[in-house]
Short mmCIF file of C-alpha atoms in Angstrom, two decimals:
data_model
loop_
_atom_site.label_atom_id
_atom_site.label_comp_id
_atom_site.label_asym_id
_atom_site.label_seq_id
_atom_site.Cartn_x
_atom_site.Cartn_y
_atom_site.Cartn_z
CA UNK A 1 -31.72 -17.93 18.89
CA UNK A 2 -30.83 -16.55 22.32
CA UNK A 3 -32.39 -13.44 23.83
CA UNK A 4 -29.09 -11.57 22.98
CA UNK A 5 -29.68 -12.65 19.33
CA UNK A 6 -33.08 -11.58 19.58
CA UNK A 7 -32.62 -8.35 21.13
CA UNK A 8 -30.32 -7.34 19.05
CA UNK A 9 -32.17 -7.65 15.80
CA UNK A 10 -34.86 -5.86 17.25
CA UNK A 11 -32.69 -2.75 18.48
CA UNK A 12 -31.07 -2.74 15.23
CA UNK A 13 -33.74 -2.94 13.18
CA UNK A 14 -36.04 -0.34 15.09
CA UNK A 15 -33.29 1.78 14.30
CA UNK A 16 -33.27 2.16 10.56
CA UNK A 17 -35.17 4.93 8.75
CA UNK A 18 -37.24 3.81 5.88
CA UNK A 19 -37.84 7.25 4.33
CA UNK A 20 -33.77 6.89 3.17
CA UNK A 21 -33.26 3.36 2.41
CA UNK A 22 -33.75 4.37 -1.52
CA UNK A 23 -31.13 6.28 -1.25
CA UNK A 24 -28.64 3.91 0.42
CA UNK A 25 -29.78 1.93 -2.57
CA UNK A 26 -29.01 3.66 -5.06
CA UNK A 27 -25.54 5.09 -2.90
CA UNK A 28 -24.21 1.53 -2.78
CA UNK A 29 -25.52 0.35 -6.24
CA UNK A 30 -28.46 -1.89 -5.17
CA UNK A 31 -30.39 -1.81 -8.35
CA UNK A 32 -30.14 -4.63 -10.56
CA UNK A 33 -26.77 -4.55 -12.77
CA UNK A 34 -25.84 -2.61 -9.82
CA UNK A 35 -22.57 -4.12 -8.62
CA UNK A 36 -24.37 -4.19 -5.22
CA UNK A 37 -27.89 -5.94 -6.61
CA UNK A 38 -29.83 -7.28 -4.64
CA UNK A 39 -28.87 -5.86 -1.35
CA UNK A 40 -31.44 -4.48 0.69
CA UNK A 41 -31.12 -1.70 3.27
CA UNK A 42 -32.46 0.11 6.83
CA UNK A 43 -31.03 3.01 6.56
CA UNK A 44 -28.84 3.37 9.48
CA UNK A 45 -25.70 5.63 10.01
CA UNK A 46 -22.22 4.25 10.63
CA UNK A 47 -21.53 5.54 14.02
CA UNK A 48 -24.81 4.30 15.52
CA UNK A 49 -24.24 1.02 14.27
CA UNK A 50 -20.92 1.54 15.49
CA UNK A 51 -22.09 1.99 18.68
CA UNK A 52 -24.19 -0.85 18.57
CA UNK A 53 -21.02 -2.83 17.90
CA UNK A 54 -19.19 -1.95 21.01
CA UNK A 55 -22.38 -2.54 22.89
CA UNK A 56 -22.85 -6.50 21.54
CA UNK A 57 -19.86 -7.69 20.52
CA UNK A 58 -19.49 -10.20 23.49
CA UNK A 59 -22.53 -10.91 23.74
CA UNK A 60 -22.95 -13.14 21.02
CA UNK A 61 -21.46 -15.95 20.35
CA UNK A 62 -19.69 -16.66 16.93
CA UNK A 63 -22.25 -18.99 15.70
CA UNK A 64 -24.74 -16.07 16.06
CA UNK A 65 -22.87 -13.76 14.67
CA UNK A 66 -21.77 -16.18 11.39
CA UNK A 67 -25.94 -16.13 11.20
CA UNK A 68 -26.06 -12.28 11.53
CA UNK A 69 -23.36 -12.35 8.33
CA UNK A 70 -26.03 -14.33 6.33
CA UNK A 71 -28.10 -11.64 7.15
CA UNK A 72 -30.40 -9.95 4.09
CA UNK A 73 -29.56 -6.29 5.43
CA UNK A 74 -26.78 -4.70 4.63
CA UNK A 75 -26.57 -2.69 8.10
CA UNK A 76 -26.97 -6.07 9.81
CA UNK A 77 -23.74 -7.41 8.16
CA UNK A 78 -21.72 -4.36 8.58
CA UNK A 79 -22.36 -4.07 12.22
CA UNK A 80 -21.58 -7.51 12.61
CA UNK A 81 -18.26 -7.20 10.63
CA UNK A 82 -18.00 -4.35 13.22
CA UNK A 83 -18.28 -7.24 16.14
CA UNK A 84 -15.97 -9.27 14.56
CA UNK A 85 -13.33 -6.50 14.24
CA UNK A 86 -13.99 -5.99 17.29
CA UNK A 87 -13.77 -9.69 18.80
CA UNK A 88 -10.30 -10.21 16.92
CA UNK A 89 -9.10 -7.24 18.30
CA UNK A 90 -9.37 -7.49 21.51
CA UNK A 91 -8.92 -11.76 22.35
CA UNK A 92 -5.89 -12.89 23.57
CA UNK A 93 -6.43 -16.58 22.21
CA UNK A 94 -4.87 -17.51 19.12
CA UNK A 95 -7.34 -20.47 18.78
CA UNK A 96 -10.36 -17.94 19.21
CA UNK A 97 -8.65 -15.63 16.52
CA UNK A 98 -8.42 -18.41 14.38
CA UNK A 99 -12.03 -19.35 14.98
CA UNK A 100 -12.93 -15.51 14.05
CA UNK A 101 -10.88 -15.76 10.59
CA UNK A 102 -12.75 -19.11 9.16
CA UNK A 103 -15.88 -17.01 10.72
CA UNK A 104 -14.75 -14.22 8.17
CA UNK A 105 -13.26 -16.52 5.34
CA UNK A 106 -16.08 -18.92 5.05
CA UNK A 107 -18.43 -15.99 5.15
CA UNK A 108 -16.65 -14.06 2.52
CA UNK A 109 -19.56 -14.12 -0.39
CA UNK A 110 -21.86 -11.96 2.34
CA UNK A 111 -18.85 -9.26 2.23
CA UNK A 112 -19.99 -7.81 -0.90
CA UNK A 113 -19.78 -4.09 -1.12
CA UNK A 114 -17.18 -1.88 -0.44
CA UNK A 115 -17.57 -0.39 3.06
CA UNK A 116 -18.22 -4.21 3.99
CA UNK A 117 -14.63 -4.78 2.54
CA UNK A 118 -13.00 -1.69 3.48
CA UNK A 119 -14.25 -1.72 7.30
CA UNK A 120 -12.89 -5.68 7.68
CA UNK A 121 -10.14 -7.03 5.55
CA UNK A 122 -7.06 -5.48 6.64
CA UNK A 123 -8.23 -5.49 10.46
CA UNK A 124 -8.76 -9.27 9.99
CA UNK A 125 -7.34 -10.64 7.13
CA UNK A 126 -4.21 -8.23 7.63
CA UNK A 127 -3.06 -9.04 10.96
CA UNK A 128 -3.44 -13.17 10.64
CA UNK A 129 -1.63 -13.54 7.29
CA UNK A 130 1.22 -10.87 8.72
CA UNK A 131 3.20 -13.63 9.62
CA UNK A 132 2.16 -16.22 7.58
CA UNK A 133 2.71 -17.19 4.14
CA UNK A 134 0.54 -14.36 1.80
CA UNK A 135 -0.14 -17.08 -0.72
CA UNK A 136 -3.62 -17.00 0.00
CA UNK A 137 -4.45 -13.64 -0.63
CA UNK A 138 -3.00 -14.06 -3.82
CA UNK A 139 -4.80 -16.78 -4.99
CA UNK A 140 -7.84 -14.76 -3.57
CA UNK A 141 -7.00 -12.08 -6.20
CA UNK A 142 -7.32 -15.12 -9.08
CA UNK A 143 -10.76 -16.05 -7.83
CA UNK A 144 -12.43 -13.42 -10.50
CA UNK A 145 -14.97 -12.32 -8.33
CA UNK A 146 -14.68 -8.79 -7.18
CA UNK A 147 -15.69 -8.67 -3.64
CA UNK A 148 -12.31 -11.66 -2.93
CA UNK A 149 -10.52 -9.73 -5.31
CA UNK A 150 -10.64 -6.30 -3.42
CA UNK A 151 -10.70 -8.13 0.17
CA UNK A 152 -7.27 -9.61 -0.96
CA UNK A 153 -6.30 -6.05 -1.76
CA UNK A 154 -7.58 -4.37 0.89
CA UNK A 155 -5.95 -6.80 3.06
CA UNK A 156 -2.59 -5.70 2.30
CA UNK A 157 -3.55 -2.25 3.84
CA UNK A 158 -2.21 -4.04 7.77
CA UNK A 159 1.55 -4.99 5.96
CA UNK A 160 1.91 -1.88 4.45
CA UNK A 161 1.45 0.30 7.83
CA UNK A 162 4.17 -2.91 8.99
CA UNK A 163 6.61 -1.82 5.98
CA UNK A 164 5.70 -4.56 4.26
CA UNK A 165 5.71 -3.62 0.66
CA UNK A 166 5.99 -6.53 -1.50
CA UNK A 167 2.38 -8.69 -1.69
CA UNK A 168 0.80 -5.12 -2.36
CA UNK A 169 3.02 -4.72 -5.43
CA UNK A 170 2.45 -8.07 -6.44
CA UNK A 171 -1.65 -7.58 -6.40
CA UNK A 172 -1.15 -4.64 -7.83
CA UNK A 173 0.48 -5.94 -11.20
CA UNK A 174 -1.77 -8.62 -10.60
CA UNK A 175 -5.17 -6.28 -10.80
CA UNK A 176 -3.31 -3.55 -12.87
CA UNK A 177 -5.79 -4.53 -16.37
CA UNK A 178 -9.06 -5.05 -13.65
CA UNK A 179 -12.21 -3.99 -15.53
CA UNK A 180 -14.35 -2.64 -12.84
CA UNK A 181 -13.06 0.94 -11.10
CA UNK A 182 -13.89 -0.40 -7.62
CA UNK A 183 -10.25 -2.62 -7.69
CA UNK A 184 -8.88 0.41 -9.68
CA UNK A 185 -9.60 2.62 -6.68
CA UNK A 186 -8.70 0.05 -4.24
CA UNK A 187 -5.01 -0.63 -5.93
CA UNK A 188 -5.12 2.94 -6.47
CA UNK A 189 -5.44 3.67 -2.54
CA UNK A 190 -2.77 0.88 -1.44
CA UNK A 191 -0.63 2.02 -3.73
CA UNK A 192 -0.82 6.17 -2.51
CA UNK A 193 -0.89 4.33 0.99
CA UNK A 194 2.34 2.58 0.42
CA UNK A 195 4.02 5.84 -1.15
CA UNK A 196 3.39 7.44 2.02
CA UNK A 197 5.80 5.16 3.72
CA UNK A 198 8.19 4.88 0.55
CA UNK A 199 7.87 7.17 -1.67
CA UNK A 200 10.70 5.80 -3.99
CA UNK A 201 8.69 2.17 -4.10
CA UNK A 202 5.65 3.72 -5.21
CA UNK A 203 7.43 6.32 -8.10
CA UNK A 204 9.39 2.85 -9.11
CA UNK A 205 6.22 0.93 -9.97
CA UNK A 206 4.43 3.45 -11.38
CA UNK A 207 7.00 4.77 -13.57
CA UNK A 208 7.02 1.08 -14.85
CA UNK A 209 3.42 0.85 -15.56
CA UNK A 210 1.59 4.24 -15.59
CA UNK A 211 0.83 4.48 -19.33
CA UNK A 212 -1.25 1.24 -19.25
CA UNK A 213 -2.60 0.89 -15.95
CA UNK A 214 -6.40 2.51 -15.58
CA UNK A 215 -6.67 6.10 -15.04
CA UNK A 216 -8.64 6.04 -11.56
CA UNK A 217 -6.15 3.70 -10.51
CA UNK A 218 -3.59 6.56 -11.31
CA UNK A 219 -5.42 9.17 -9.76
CA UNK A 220 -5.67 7.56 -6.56
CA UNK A 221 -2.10 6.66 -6.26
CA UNK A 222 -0.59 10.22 -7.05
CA UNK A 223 -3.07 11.70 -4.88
CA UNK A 224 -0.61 13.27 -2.41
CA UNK A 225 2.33 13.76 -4.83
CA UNK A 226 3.47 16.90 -5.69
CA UNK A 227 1.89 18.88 -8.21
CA UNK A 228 5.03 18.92 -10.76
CA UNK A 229 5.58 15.01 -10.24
CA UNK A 230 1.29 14.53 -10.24
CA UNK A 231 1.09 15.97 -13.59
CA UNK A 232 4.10 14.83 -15.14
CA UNK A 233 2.30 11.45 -14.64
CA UNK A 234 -1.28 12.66 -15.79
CA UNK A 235 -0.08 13.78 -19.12
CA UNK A 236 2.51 11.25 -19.94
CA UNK A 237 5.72 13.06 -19.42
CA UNK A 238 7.42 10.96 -16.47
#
């Protein structure tokens, strides 16, 4: 490891609190049947590690920070996801981006809870498969295993600010029948997302499939519609 690496495990773990790290626990569903099992935390607040992102990101190299992804801490790996975000953002060099993506794709089975997901997939996921065939987030969605399932989903979140519409809908109908509420939120949230920009897409496929689609997936989705239109779809009358 380089003195980089070193240092900044130290910083970052000096920095957790242990007093809390029960409660992150139990917050992110660490316990065993826990869709988070396993997971074990510091205790440290986003905008600190946040902070710490800006502060390392080129610093390390991506070999280090594929390690820090394998990382047993779940503050570790977000921060790190941070770096990467971070990294993609900012290079210029397509072959560097690409580098960053296998980083992220071949490290995909360490991005397994939801702020992991939700702080990474559509800032590098989204922006690489823009342009590019969206196959591969759809086959993502087949993989039955929930953390590539709502990655491919949350993915989706970069074409829709583009106007890009369509691979949304298709994961959507895709994930519609999904047994666990964390892809029912997250199709839930693309889908309100996407009716900000088109309103008339949105009503369209939720007209077509409200009465059988899951009813936190509903909620999410008609979020910010009016009140008449919100409840017409809550009790059944669209």
């Amino acid at each position: 490891m380089s003195k980089k690496l070193d240092e900044f495990i130290e910083k970052i773990t000096a920095l957790g609190n242990p007093a809390n790290v029960a409660g992150k626990a139990k917050f992110y569903q660490a316990y065993p049947g826990g869709y988070g099992e396993g997971d074990r935390f510091l205790s440290i607040s986003v905008p600190v590690q946040r902070a710490l992102s800006k502060e390392y990101y080129k610093l390390l190299s991506l070999d280090e920070l594929s390690s820090l992804l394998e990382n047993p801490f779940h503050e570790i790996r977000l921060t790190t996801l941070m770096m990467l975000v971070l990294r993609f953002s900012k290079c210029k060099d397509i072959s560097e981006k690409e580098a960053i993506v296998n980083v992220y794709l071949n490290h995909m089975d360490y991005v397994n809870n939801w702020d992991l997901v939700d702080s990474s997939a559509h800032f590098i996921l989204g922006p690489w498969f823009m342009d590019k065939q969206h196959d591969f987030l759809i086959k993502l969605a087949d993989e039955k295993h929930l953390w590539k399932q709502r990655i491919a989903v949350i993915a989706t979140y970069h074409f829709i600010r583009k106007g890009h519409y369509q691979t949304t809908l298709v994961l959507a109908e895709k994930l519609l029948h999904h047994k666990h509420d964390l892809i029912h939120k997250a199709v839930g949230w693309m889908l309100r997302e996407l009716g900000n920009r088109n309103y008339q897409v949105e009503y369209d496929f939720l007209k077509k499939h409200y009465k059988t689609m899951p009813r936190t997936m509903l909620r999410y989705a008609i979020e910010k519609f009016d009140e008449d239109i919100r409840q017409g779809f809550l009790k059944g009358t669209i």
